[in-house]
Short mmCIF file of C-alpha atoms in Angstrom, two decimals:
data_model
loop_
_atom_site.label_atom_id
_atom_site.label_comp_id
_atom_site.label_asym_id
_atom_site.label_seq_id
_atom_site.Cartn_x
_atom_site.Cartn_y
_atom_site.Cartn_z
CA UNK A 121 -3.25 14.97 -21.19
CA UNK A 122 -4.71 15.17 -17.99
CA UNK A 123 -8.24 14.19 -16.42
CA UNK A 124 -10.30 16.41 -14.91
CA UNK A 125 -10.11 15.09 -10.69
CA UNK A 126 -6.04 14.55 -11.12
CA UNK A 127 -6.25 18.53 -11.53
CA UNK A 128 -8.12 18.92 -9.31
CA UNK A 129 -6.29 16.98 -6.56
CA UNK A 130 -3.09 18.00 -7.93
CA UNK A 131 -4.28 22.45 -7.09
CA UNK A 132 -4.48 20.72 -3.93
CA UNK A 133 -1.04 19.91 -3.98
CA UNK A 134 0.10 22.84 -5.69
CA UNK A 135 -1.21 25.57 -2.90
CA UNK A 136 2.12 24.11 -1.10
CA UNK A 137 4.43 25.50 -4.29
CA UNK A 138 6.49 29.04 -2.61
CA UNK A 139 8.44 30.04 -5.24
CA UNK A 140 8.40 30.22 -8.93
CA UNK A 141 8.94 27.36 -10.89
CA UNK A 142 9.76 26.75 -15.19
CA UNK A 143 9.13 24.20 -17.50
CA UNK A 144 11.61 23.79 -19.65
CA UNK A 145 10.29 21.28 -22.28
CA UNK A 146 13.05 20.27 -25.50
CA UNK A 147 10.70 19.10 -28.32
CA UNK A 148 10.94 16.96 -31.58
CA UNK A 149 8.06 16.64 -33.87
CA UNK A 150 7.11 13.67 -32.79
CA UNK A 151 4.21 11.92 -30.50
CA UNK A 152 6.05 11.37 -27.67
CA UNK A 153 6.81 15.31 -27.86
CA UNK A 154 3.18 16.65 -27.71
CA UNK A 155 2.49 14.41 -25.24
CA UNK A 156 5.03 15.99 -23.21
CA UNK A 157 4.21 19.56 -24.11
CA UNK A 158 0.83 18.65 -22.84
CA UNK A 159 2.07 17.98 -20.10
CA UNK A 160 3.53 21.07 -19.75
CA UNK A 161 0.97 23.21 -20.21
CA UNK A 162 -1.86 21.06 -18.36
CA UNK A 163 0.48 21.32 -14.94
CA UNK A 164 1.32 25.42 -15.25
CA UNK A 165 -2.41 26.04 -15.72
CA UNK A 166 -2.83 24.50 -12.03
CA UNK A 167 -0.40 27.24 -9.84
CA UNK A 168 0.27 30.76 -10.53
CA UNK A 169 3.98 30.16 -9.43
CA UNK A 170 4.02 27.54 -12.37
CA UNK A 171 5.60 28.71 -16.26
CA UNK A 172 6.73 26.88 -19.29
CA UNK A 173 9.78 27.93 -21.86
CA UNK A 174 9.10 26.30 -25.30
CA UNK A 175 11.68 24.85 -27.25
CA UNK A 176 14.52 24.92 -24.38
CA UNK A 177 17.54 23.57 -24.89
CA UNK A 178 17.67 21.16 -22.63
CA UNK A 179 20.23 18.92 -23.81
CA UNK A 180 20.51 16.18 -27.18
CA UNK A 181 17.28 14.26 -25.95
CA UNK A 182 14.59 14.67 -26.68
CA UNK A 183 10.91 15.00 -25.73
CA UNK A 184 13.07 16.52 -22.63
CA UNK A 185 11.85 18.67 -19.83
CA UNK A 186 13.23 20.53 -17.00
CA UNK A 187 11.98 21.46 -13.65
CA UNK A 188 13.59 24.70 -12.83
CA UNK A 189 13.56 26.60 -9.31
CA UNK A 190 13.99 30.36 -10.40
CA UNK A 191 15.05 30.42 -6.84
CA UNK A 192 17.53 28.12 -6.10
CA UNK A 193 18.93 27.02 -9.94
CA UNK A 194 18.21 23.94 -8.95
CA UNK A 195 17.65 20.99 -12.30
CA UNK A 196 15.55 18.29 -11.95
CA UNK A 197 15.30 16.42 -15.67
CA UNK A 198 13.14 14.26 -17.34
CA UNK A 199 13.95 12.86 -20.23
CA UNK A 200 10.52 10.75 -22.08
CA UNK A 201 6.88 11.55 -20.23
CA UNK A 202 7.56 10.68 -16.62
CA UNK A 203 4.12 9.69 -16.97
CA UNK A 204 2.78 5.82 -15.61
CA UNK A 205 4.73 4.89 -11.98
CA UNK A 206 7.60 8.02 -12.40
CA UNK A 207 4.36 10.58 -12.24
CA UNK A 208 4.75 11.79 -8.67
CA UNK A 209 8.32 11.47 -9.90
CA UNK A 210 7.45 14.24 -11.45
CA UNK A 211 5.31 16.23 -8.80
CA UNK A 212 7.61 15.90 -5.56
CA UNK A 213 9.79 17.12 -8.24
CA UNK A 214 7.49 20.56 -8.60
CA UNK A 215 6.93 20.76 -5.71
CA UNK A 216 10.19 20.49 -3.65
CA UNK A 217 11.47 23.25 -6.53
CA UNK A 218 9.04 25.25 -5.02
CA UNK A 219 9.81 25.09 -1.28
CA UNK A 220 7.93 22.63 -0.04
CA UNK A 221 9.35 20.83 2.47
CA UNK A 222 12.17 17.61 1.89
CA UNK A 223 11.31 16.35 5.24
CA UNK A 224 15.29 15.76 4.72
CA UNK A 225 16.36 14.71 8.06
CA UNK A 226 18.50 17.94 9.40
CA UNK A 227 21.70 15.11 8.89
CA UNK A 228 21.10 14.35 5.57
CA UNK A 229 20.87 17.94 4.34
CA UNK A 230 23.28 19.10 6.32
CA UNK A 231 25.79 16.10 4.39
CA UNK A 232 24.54 17.24 0.74
CA UNK A 233 24.57 21.24 1.68
CA UNK A 234 27.73 20.88 2.27
CA UNK A 235 28.79 19.30 -1.29
CA UNK A 236 30.22 21.56 -3.22
CA UNK A 237 31.73 20.31 -6.81
CA UNK A 238 29.68 19.44 -9.80
CA UNK A 239 27.36 16.39 -9.86
CA UNK A 240 24.92 15.21 -12.73
CA UNK A 241 23.51 12.04 -11.86
CA UNK A 242 21.77 9.64 -15.14
CA UNK A 243 18.80 7.77 -14.34
CA UNK A 244 17.70 4.95 -16.87
CA UNK A 245 14.21 3.92 -15.75
CA UNK A 246 11.51 1.70 -17.15
CA UNK A 247 7.95 3.75 -16.97
CA UNK A 248 6.16 0.33 -16.22
CA UNK A 249 9.23 -0.85 -12.87
CA UNK A 250 8.37 -0.33 -9.53
CA UNK A 251 12.03 -0.10 -7.74
CA UNK A 252 12.59 3.06 -10.32
CA UNK A 253 10.20 6.13 -8.53
CA UNK A 254 12.13 5.26 -5.24
CA UNK A 255 15.87 5.92 -6.64
CA UNK A 256 14.51 8.64 -9.35
CA UNK A 257 12.61 10.39 -6.37
CA UNK A 258 16.00 10.28 -4.07
CA UNK A 259 18.25 11.42 -7.07
CA UNK A 260 15.94 14.54 -7.49
CA UNK A 261 15.70 15.34 -3.34
CA UNK A 262 20.07 15.87 -3.95
CA UNK A 263 18.79 18.07 -6.82
CA UNK A 264 16.59 20.41 -4.84
CA UNK A 265 18.17 20.91 -2.35
CA UNK A 266 22.08 21.36 -4.02
CA UNK A 267 22.37 23.83 -7.15
CA UNK A 268 25.91 21.79 -7.57
CA UNK A 269 23.88 18.49 -7.91
CA UNK A 270 21.73 18.25 -11.60
CA UNK A 271 18.95 14.77 -11.67
CA UNK A 272 18.42 13.77 -15.22
CA UNK A 273 15.67 10.06 -15.47
CA UNK A 274 15.82 8.47 -18.59
CA UNK A 275 13.48 6.51 -20.25
CA UNK A 276 15.15 3.56 -21.74
CA UNK A 277 12.69 2.45 -24.00
CA UNK A 278 12.29 5.72 -25.49
CA UNK A 279 16.17 6.63 -24.82
CA UNK A 280 17.21 3.13 -26.91
CA UNK A 281 19.97 4.14 -28.75
CA UNK A 282 21.77 5.12 -25.26
CA UNK A 283 20.99 2.24 -24.08
CA UNK A 284 22.02 0.30 -26.32
CA UNK A 285 25.57 1.99 -25.93
CA UNK A 286 26.05 2.02 -22.27
CA UNK A 287 24.63 -1.58 -22.42
CA UNK A 288 22.34 -1.23 -19.51
CA UNK A 289 19.70 -4.46 -18.92
CA UNK A 290 18.61 -4.30 -16.20
CA UNK A 291 16.97 -0.49 -14.17
CA UNK A 292 16.46 1.43 -12.93
CA UNK A 293 21.35 1.66 -13.74
CA UNK A 294 22.59 5.35 -12.25
CA UNK A 295 25.19 7.32 -13.85
CA UNK A 296 27.21 9.97 -11.94
CA UNK A 297 30.07 12.40 -14.07
CA UNK A 298 29.25 9.90 -17.18
CA UNK A 299 30.29 6.16 -14.61
CA UNK A 300 28.19 3.58 -13.30
CA UNK A 301 27.46 5.07 -9.69
CA UNK A 302 24.94 2.00 -8.68
CA UNK A 303 22.36 -0.88 -10.30
CA UNK A 304 18.95 -1.66 -9.11
CA UNK A 305 17.37 -0.64 -5.73
CA UNK A 306 19.29 2.50 -3.81
CA UNK A 307 17.54 4.81 -1.26
CA UNK A 308 18.79 8.18 -0.41
CA UNK A 309 21.09 7.22 2.85
CA UNK A 310 23.05 4.58 0.08
CA UNK A 311 24.12 7.38 -1.86
CA UNK A 312 24.92 9.54 0.80
CA UNK A 313 27.57 6.79 2.30
CA UNK A 314 28.28 6.68 -1.23
CA UNK A 315 29.14 10.07 -1.99
CA UNK A 316 30.56 10.79 1.41
CA UNK A 317 33.10 8.69 2.78
CA UNK A 318 32.53 9.61 6.42
CA UNK A 319 29.23 9.03 6.26
CA UNK A 320 29.39 5.04 6.72
CA UNK A 321 31.32 6.57 10.46
CA UNK A 322 29.21 9.01 11.37
CA UNK A 323 26.00 6.69 11.10
CA UNK A 324 27.52 3.92 13.37
CA UNK A 325 28.12 6.90 16.51
CA UNK A 326 24.67 8.23 16.09
CA UNK A 327 23.21 4.18 16.24
CA UNK A 328 25.50 3.66 18.90
CA UNK A 329 24.32 6.00 21.03
CA UNK A 330 20.86 4.60 21.25
CA UNK A 331 19.06 3.57 24.58
CA UNK A 332 17.92 -0.83 24.10
CA UNK A 333 14.37 -0.51 22.26
CA UNK A 334 11.71 -2.27 24.25
CA UNK A 335 11.29 -3.92 20.71
CA UNK A 336 13.17 -4.48 17.99
CA UNK A 337 12.14 -4.95 14.33
CA UNK A 338 14.62 -6.05 11.69
CA UNK A 339 12.98 -6.13 9.07
CA UNK A 340 10.62 -3.80 7.40
CA UNK A 341 7.73 -5.27 4.45
CA UNK A 342 4.33 -6.60 5.62
CA UNK A 343 5.48 -8.05 8.95
CA UNK A 344 8.23 -5.27 10.44
CA UNK A 345 5.63 -2.82 9.18
CA UNK A 346 2.84 -4.64 11.41
CA UNK A 347 5.22 -5.55 14.29
CA UNK A 348 6.40 -1.52 14.55
CA UNK A 349 2.14 -0.83 14.69
CA UNK A 350 1.08 -3.03 17.14
CA UNK A 351 4.57 -2.64 19.47
CA UNK A 352 4.02 1.47 19.34
CA UNK A 353 0.03 1.40 19.83
CA UNK A 354 0.99 -0.83 23.18
CA UNK A 355 3.00 2.40 24.16
CA UNK A 356 6.55 0.29 23.79
CA UNK A 357 10.34 2.32 22.83
CA UNK A 358 9.68 0.44 19.03
CA UNK A 359 12.43 0.22 16.22
CA UNK A 360 13.14 -0.76 12.92
CA UNK A 361 16.14 -1.55 11.69
CA UNK A 362 16.17 -2.60 7.90
CA UNK A 363 18.24 -2.62 4.33
CA UNK A 364 15.36 -1.63 2.53
CA UNK A 365 11.67 -0.31 4.13
CA UNK A 366 8.83 -2.11 2.20
CA UNK A 367 10.92 -5.20 0.57
CA UNK A 368 10.44 -7.27 -1.78
CA UNK A 369 6.54 -5.79 -1.95
CA UNK A 370 7.95 -2.96 -2.86
CA UNK A 371 8.69 -4.56 -6.70
CA UNK A 372 5.71 -6.37 -6.42
CA UNK A 373 3.02 -4.54 -10.10
CA UNK A 374 -0.24 -5.75 -9.06
CA UNK A 375 -1.73 -6.76 -5.84
CA UNK A 376 -5.37 -7.64 -5.71
CA UNK A 377 -5.49 -10.01 -3.50
CA UNK A 378 -5.41 -7.26 -0.17
CA UNK A 379 -8.20 -8.08 1.42
CA UNK A 380 -10.81 -5.31 1.13
CA UNK A 381 -8.79 -3.49 -1.61
CA UNK A 382 -9.95 -4.64 -4.98
CA UNK A 383 -6.68 -3.43 -6.21
CA UNK A 384 -3.43 -2.19 -5.64
CA UNK A 385 0.06 -1.85 -6.01
CA UNK A 386 4.05 -2.85 -4.05
CA UNK A 387 5.39 0.79 -4.16
CA UNK A 388 1.33 3.00 -2.97
CA UNK A 389 0.66 -0.57 -0.84
CA UNK A 390 4.98 0.00 0.96
CA UNK A 391 3.92 3.82 1.13
CA UNK A 392 0.96 3.29 2.81
CA UNK A 393 2.36 1.52 5.32
CA UNK A 394 5.27 3.65 5.85
CA UNK A 395 3.04 6.16 6.65
CA UNK A 396 1.25 3.99 9.27
CA UNK A 397 4.22 2.78 10.70
CA UNK A 398 5.41 6.56 10.73
CA UNK A 399 2.05 8.11 13.01
CA UNK A 400 3.41 6.61 15.59
CA UNK A 401 6.83 6.75 17.48
CA UNK A 402 8.96 4.35 15.58
CA UNK A 403 12.57 4.95 15.37
CA UNK A 404 13.73 3.75 11.35
CA UNK A 405 16.67 3.32 10.86
CA UNK A 406 17.47 2.30 7.04
CA UNK A 407 19.58 1.01 4.47
CA UNK A 408 20.96 -0.69 8.09
CA UNK A 409 21.82 -5.03 7.70
CA UNK A 410 22.04 -7.24 10.48
CA UNK A 411 24.30 -9.05 10.47
CA UNK A 412 24.30 -11.24 14.33
CA UNK A 413 22.11 -11.77 17.38
CA UNK A 414 23.31 -13.16 20.35
CA UNK A 415 21.50 -12.92 23.48
CA UNK A 416 23.85 -11.04 26.48
CA UNK A 417 22.21 -9.02 29.28
CA UNK A 418 19.94 -7.11 26.32
CA UNK A 419 19.82 -8.83 22.99
CA UNK A 420 22.75 -7.47 21.34
CA UNK A 421 22.08 -6.87 17.23
CA UNK A 422 24.64 -7.00 15.48
CA UNK A 423 24.64 -4.06 12.35
CA UNK A 424 27.09 -4.60 8.93
CA UNK A 425 28.72 -0.90 9.77
CA UNK A 426 30.48 -2.41 13.00
CA UNK A 427 27.33 -0.40 14.69
CA UNK A 428 25.18 -2.46 17.63
CA UNK A 429 22.08 -1.75 18.93
CA UNK A 430 20.18 -3.76 21.87
CA UNK A 431 17.28 -4.03 22.88
CA UNK A 432 14.45 -6.34 25.24
CA UNK A 433 12.96 -8.33 22.24
CA UNK A 434 13.07 -8.68 18.95
CA UNK A 435 11.50 -9.87 15.85
CA UNK A 436 12.67 -10.98 12.70
CA UNK A 437 11.17 -10.48 10.04
CA UNK A 438 13.41 -10.04 7.04
CA UNK A 439 11.64 -11.66 4.20
CA UNK A 440 13.01 -13.51 0.80
CA UNK A 441 13.89 -13.03 -2.41
CA UNK A 442 14.09 -14.53 -5.57
CA UNK A 443 15.18 -17.67 -5.85
CA UNK A 444 19.14 -18.08 -8.22
CA UNK A 445 18.85 -20.89 -10.70
CA UNK A 446 22.43 -21.42 -9.33
CA UNK A 447 23.72 -22.24 -12.89
CA UNK A 448 27.38 -21.12 -14.94
CA UNK A 449 26.79 -17.94 -16.67
CA UNK A 450 23.96 -16.77 -14.18
CA UNK A 451 26.14 -14.97 -11.55
CA UNK A 452 28.46 -13.12 -14.34
CA UNK A 453 25.14 -11.69 -16.21
CA UNK A 454 23.34 -10.39 -13.98
CA UNK A 455 22.14 -6.78 -14.98
CA UNK A 456 23.04 -8.09 -18.06
CA UNK A 457 20.31 -10.08 -19.81
CA UNK A 458 19.35 -11.67 -16.52
CA UNK A 459 17.53 -10.03 -14.44
CA UNK A 460 14.03 -11.12 -11.80
CA UNK A 461 11.62 -8.42 -12.59
CA UNK A 462 9.23 -8.62 -15.49
CA UNK A 463 8.07 -5.15 -14.68
CA UNK A 464 10.96 -3.32 -14.43
CA UNK A 465 13.08 -4.31 -17.99
CA UNK A 466 11.45 -5.82 -19.49
CA UNK A 467 10.58 -3.48 -22.45
CA UNK A 468 14.74 -3.15 -22.20
CA UNK A 469 14.12 -5.82 -24.29
CA UNK A 470 11.75 -4.66 -26.76
CA UNK A 471 11.23 -6.61 -29.87
CA UNK A 472 13.89 -9.51 -28.74
CA UNK A 473 13.62 -13.69 -27.91
CA UNK A 474 13.62 -13.53 -24.00
CA UNK A 475 13.43 -17.16 -22.43
CA UNK A 476 11.20 -17.27 -18.76
CA UNK A 477 12.96 -20.06 -15.79
CA UNK A 478 10.04 -20.83 -14.38
CA UNK A 479 5.93 -22.31 -14.73
CA UNK A 480 4.43 -21.46 -12.06
CA UNK A 481 2.00 -18.56 -11.17
CA UNK A 482 4.80 -15.15 -11.41
CA UNK A 483 6.78 -17.17 -14.04
CA UNK A 484 3.41 -16.88 -16.11
CA UNK A 485 2.45 -14.31 -15.52
CA UNK A 486 5.83 -13.03 -16.71
CA UNK A 487 5.05 -14.90 -19.67
CA UNK A 488 1.98 -13.70 -21.02
CA UNK A 489 2.88 -9.42 -20.06
CA UNK A 490 6.60 -9.74 -21.85
CA UNK A 491 4.48 -10.80 -25.32
CA UNK A 492 3.35 -7.45 -25.20
CA UNK A 493 6.36 -6.49 -25.07
CA UNK A 494 9.05 -8.94 -26.73
CA UNK A 495 9.50 -10.87 -30.05
CA UNK A 496 9.60 -14.09 -28.58
CA UNK A 497 8.57 -16.04 -24.75
CA UNK A 498 10.61 -19.31 -24.10
CA UNK A 499 8.84 -20.93 -20.73
CA UNK A 500 11.60 -23.29 -19.14
CA UNK A 501 9.29 -25.24 -15.74
CA UNK A 502 11.53 -28.15 -14.79
CA UNK A 503 8.05 -30.28 -13.73
CA UNK A 504 6.39 -32.40 -15.58
CA UNK A 505 3.72 -29.56 -15.95
CA UNK A 506 3.43 -26.42 -15.20
CA UNK A 507 2.83 -25.29 -11.14
CA UNK A 508 0.75 -22.25 -12.44
CA UNK A 509 -3.33 -21.40 -12.19
CA UNK A 510 -5.26 -22.81 -14.76
CA UNK A 511 -6.20 -19.73 -16.73
CA UNK A 512 -3.08 -18.14 -16.63
CA UNK A 513 -2.15 -21.10 -17.97
CA UNK A 514 -5.05 -20.88 -20.96
CA UNK A 515 -3.75 -17.61 -21.09
CA UNK A 516 -0.04 -18.21 -21.90
CA UNK A 517 -0.70 -21.02 -24.67
CA UNK A 518 -3.39 -18.79 -26.28
CA UNK A 519 -0.66 -16.13 -26.97
CA UNK A 520 0.75 -17.14 -30.49
CA UNK A 521 4.58 -15.18 -29.50
CA UNK A 522 4.80 -18.34 -26.23
CA UNK A 523 6.25 -21.51 -26.60
CA UNK A 524 6.68 -23.42 -23.12
CA UNK A 525 8.46 -26.55 -22.39
CA UNK A 526 8.18 -28.44 -19.72
CA UNK A 527 10.93 -31.01 -18.64
CA UNK A 528 12.98 -28.78 -18.82
CA UNK A 529 15.84 -27.99 -16.74
CA UNK A 530 18.64 -25.07 -17.43
CA UNK A 531 22.41 -25.88 -17.08
CA UNK A 532 23.69 -22.84 -19.36
CA UNK A 533 23.72 -19.63 -19.55
CA UNK A 534 26.18 -17.82 -22.39
CA UNK A 535 27.36 -14.59 -23.09
CA UNK A 536 29.79 -12.87 -24.96
CA UNK A 537 31.44 -11.24 -22.03
CA UNK A 538 28.59 -8.53 -22.49
CA UNK A 539 25.54 -9.37 -22.78
CA UNK A 540 23.34 -12.51 -21.99
CA UNK A 541 22.94 -14.37 -26.51
CA UNK A 542 22.17 -17.67 -24.85
CA UNK A 543 20.83 -20.22 -23.21
CA UNK A 544 21.33 -23.89 -22.60
CA UNK A 545 18.61 -26.47 -20.71
CA UNK A 546 17.88 -30.37 -20.46
CA UNK A 547 15.55 -32.02 -22.38
CA UNK A 548 15.26 -34.70 -19.47
CA UNK A 549 12.87 -36.95 -21.22
CA UNK A 550 15.24 -37.61 -24.53
CA UNK A 551 18.26 -36.67 -22.47
CA UNK A 552 18.87 -34.45 -24.81
CA UNK A 553 20.60 -31.26 -24.70
CA UNK A 554 18.72 -27.82 -26.49
CA UNK A 555 20.15 -24.68 -27.55
CA UNK A 556 17.80 -21.36 -28.09
CA UNK A 557 19.28 -17.61 -29.02
CA UNK A 558 17.98 -14.86 -26.17
CA UNK A 559 18.97 -11.94 -25.42
CA UNK A 560 17.51 -11.74 -21.90
CA UNK A 561 16.65 -14.66 -19.28
CA UNK A 562 13.94 -13.93 -16.32
CA UNK A 563 14.46 -16.25 -12.69
CA UNK A 564 11.10 -16.95 -11.84
CA UNK A 565 11.62 -19.91 -9.47
CA UNK A 566 10.13 -19.38 -6.54
CA UNK A 567 11.47 -17.73 -2.84
CA UNK A 568 14.83 -17.87 -0.63
CA UNK A 569 14.44 -16.42 3.03
CA UNK A 570 17.18 -14.43 4.39
CA UNK A 571 18.06 -15.40 7.56
CA UNK A 572 22.11 -16.17 6.05
CA UNK A 573 22.41 -13.92 8.43
CA UNK A 574 21.34 -16.02 11.45
CA UNK A 575 23.71 -19.10 10.35
CA UNK A 576 26.28 -18.34 13.16
CA UNK A 577 22.87 -17.59 16.17
CA UNK A 578 21.52 -20.43 18.12
CA UNK A 579 17.75 -19.95 16.36
CA UNK A 580 16.89 -22.34 15.10
CA UNK A 581 16.16 -22.67 10.89
CA UNK A 582 14.58 -26.04 9.42
CA UNK A 583 16.57 -27.47 6.73
CA UNK A 584 14.90 -24.74 3.65
CA UNK A 585 16.36 -22.06 5.90
CA UNK A 586 13.03 -20.95 7.23
CA UNK A 587 12.93 -19.68 10.99
CA UNK A 588 11.20 -22.11 13.45
CA UNK A 589 8.15 -20.97 14.87
CA UNK A 590 5.41 -21.22 17.60
CA UNK A 591 1.93 -20.61 17.22
CA UNK A 592 3.14 -16.75 19.14
CA UNK A 593 5.12 -16.57 16.79
CA UNK A 594 8.31 -17.40 19.52
CA UNK A 595 11.76 -18.39 17.95
CA UNK A 596 14.13 -21.45 20.96
CA UNK A 597 16.23 -17.85 22.19
CA UNK A 598 14.85 -15.73 24.29
CA UNK A 599 13.20 -12.48 23.77
CA UNK A 600 13.39 -13.58 19.99
CA UNK A 601 10.33 -13.84 17.69
CA UNK A 602 9.71 -13.42 13.64
CA UNK A 603 6.78 -13.27 11.67
CA UNK A 604 6.71 -13.51 7.86
CA UNK A 605 8.12 -14.81 4.62
CA UNK A 606 11.00 -15.87 6.21
CA UNK A 607 9.38 -18.19 8.63
CA UNK A 608 8.08 -21.57 9.00
CA UNK A 609 4.86 -20.63 8.52
CA UNK A 610 3.24 -22.55 5.42
CA UNK A 611 1.56 -19.27 2.47
CA UNK A 612 3.87 -16.90 1.68
CA UNK A 613 1.66 -13.44 0.83
CA UNK A 614 1.13 -10.27 2.22
CA UNK A 615 -2.11 -10.16 4.26
CA UNK A 616 -0.90 -13.64 5.96
CA UNK A 617 2.37 -11.89 7.15
CA UNK A 618 0.90 -8.88 8.24
CA UNK A 619 -0.71 -11.75 10.62
CA UNK A 620 2.29 -12.62 12.04
CA UNK A 621 3.80 -9.03 12.04
CA UNK A 622 0.94 -8.85 14.62
CA UNK A 623 0.99 -12.62 16.03
CA UNK A 624 5.25 -11.85 16.74
CA UNK A 625 4.96 -8.49 18.31
CA UNK A 626 1.81 -9.80 20.83
CA UNK A 627 3.94 -11.62 21.70
CA UNK A 628 6.49 -9.82 22.21
CA UNK A 629 4.50 -7.61 24.24
CA UNK A 630 3.56 -10.19 26.49
CA UNK A 631 7.05 -11.37 26.61
CA UNK A 632 7.44 -8.57 27.86
CA UNK A 633 5.18 -8.30 31.09
CA UNK A 634 5.80 -11.18 31.75
CA UNK A 635 9.59 -10.40 32.61
CA UNK A 636 9.27 -7.46 34.52
CA UNK A 637 6.48 -9.29 36.40
CA UNK A 638 9.03 -12.05 37.35
CA UNK A 639 11.71 -9.46 37.65
CA UNK A 640 8.87 -7.96 39.71
CA UNK A 641 8.84 -10.63 42.62
CA UNK A 642 12.55 -10.95 42.37
#
């Protein structure tokens, strides 16, 4: 099941296991059960602290694997074979169940330890989903830290009946004690906020006590990470406040144009960015949304929870997000057939007809990927020609279950109140309206900058909502710089965002030197 190189690497990692861990497997006669049993046996051979209990009756789901600490009686379950993106989730579950440090902050661990009622988390995932592991791993950390909490990862593609019964059309979908708890990306801090009614107030008080930063980076994507590293290396008191570290890159499947790295994946790059930032004394404040910025004695940065941070200079790097079609039905059926990540949600539509809106590179790539999973893909492009690279267009046209319509204006998304079942589009050549039956719709029509929170500020935005900057990343507000996809930088690429983050950070450093010099002279 595991190759020699991976076994060698895991043997080293498993030296951190300090207490006995039992792998309890529930099997049937399927090939997936054979895979899971083989995986469990391979892992058990790599550490004297790991044992396997076969044919264990965990629950009705088979195949399943339970990671159980014999010392603390904690339980972490995997329904399906946790390979692909979830393999790391399994390895971390083993390490944490075996006593390896979870590296939780002291206040987070205190909140988790205080939970005294049974919490049964179930998270439905796709093994190709890049966002899912962070949710699975956050829930697993909860379960590894408190025996009152159970976490179960469920491969939605393998347990299709459950997916149908619960009408799950987007991953990750988290259920708590049988009720929907969250859908989409959610970090440990946000999970604890939902579990602890006093968490928001505690966070607010903690943030309000922070001293003014020399440089405060707003946003944790590639531009923000780069800005933070450059500022910290200058010896500046640096902070990062972000909703989610990594930003949109965490949802990117394959990255093949990051110079010097032949190929990588979004989640892997995000982990490397976070590791690099944390090598320095950078205060990372995750799961916090910024709502406004004002210039007073310092730059005052207001957060959604009511807290206020202060800084001598700020680098805004809030990135961009997928653009909406803005037609009737889109908002109503988000997560119920309308999706934006084909890698994440594609497996949930196995054997069903879907549509992709958008004929650029992302749209055609999505169609090609989906064609291997679904019954049929209809691509709708508003313009008269596809905007994707020719090599992608040729590949899409070679696949028998992809049909492409240009001059097609999506006008309505239709459903049965529970989920999507059709889409209407206007043929812009004939003027006729067409109706196609689909189970899923994947929107791939470009990006919109995350700059709405600046609408009441004095910072200049262009007509597209992008922050206007000069060649040093400076905005029109004194001491405020910006970088990455939220700015007027013309090309939205990871490597360009990183460069602009460095530029903005160096611009902020230069600004601080001049300000300090001017203050000293005065």
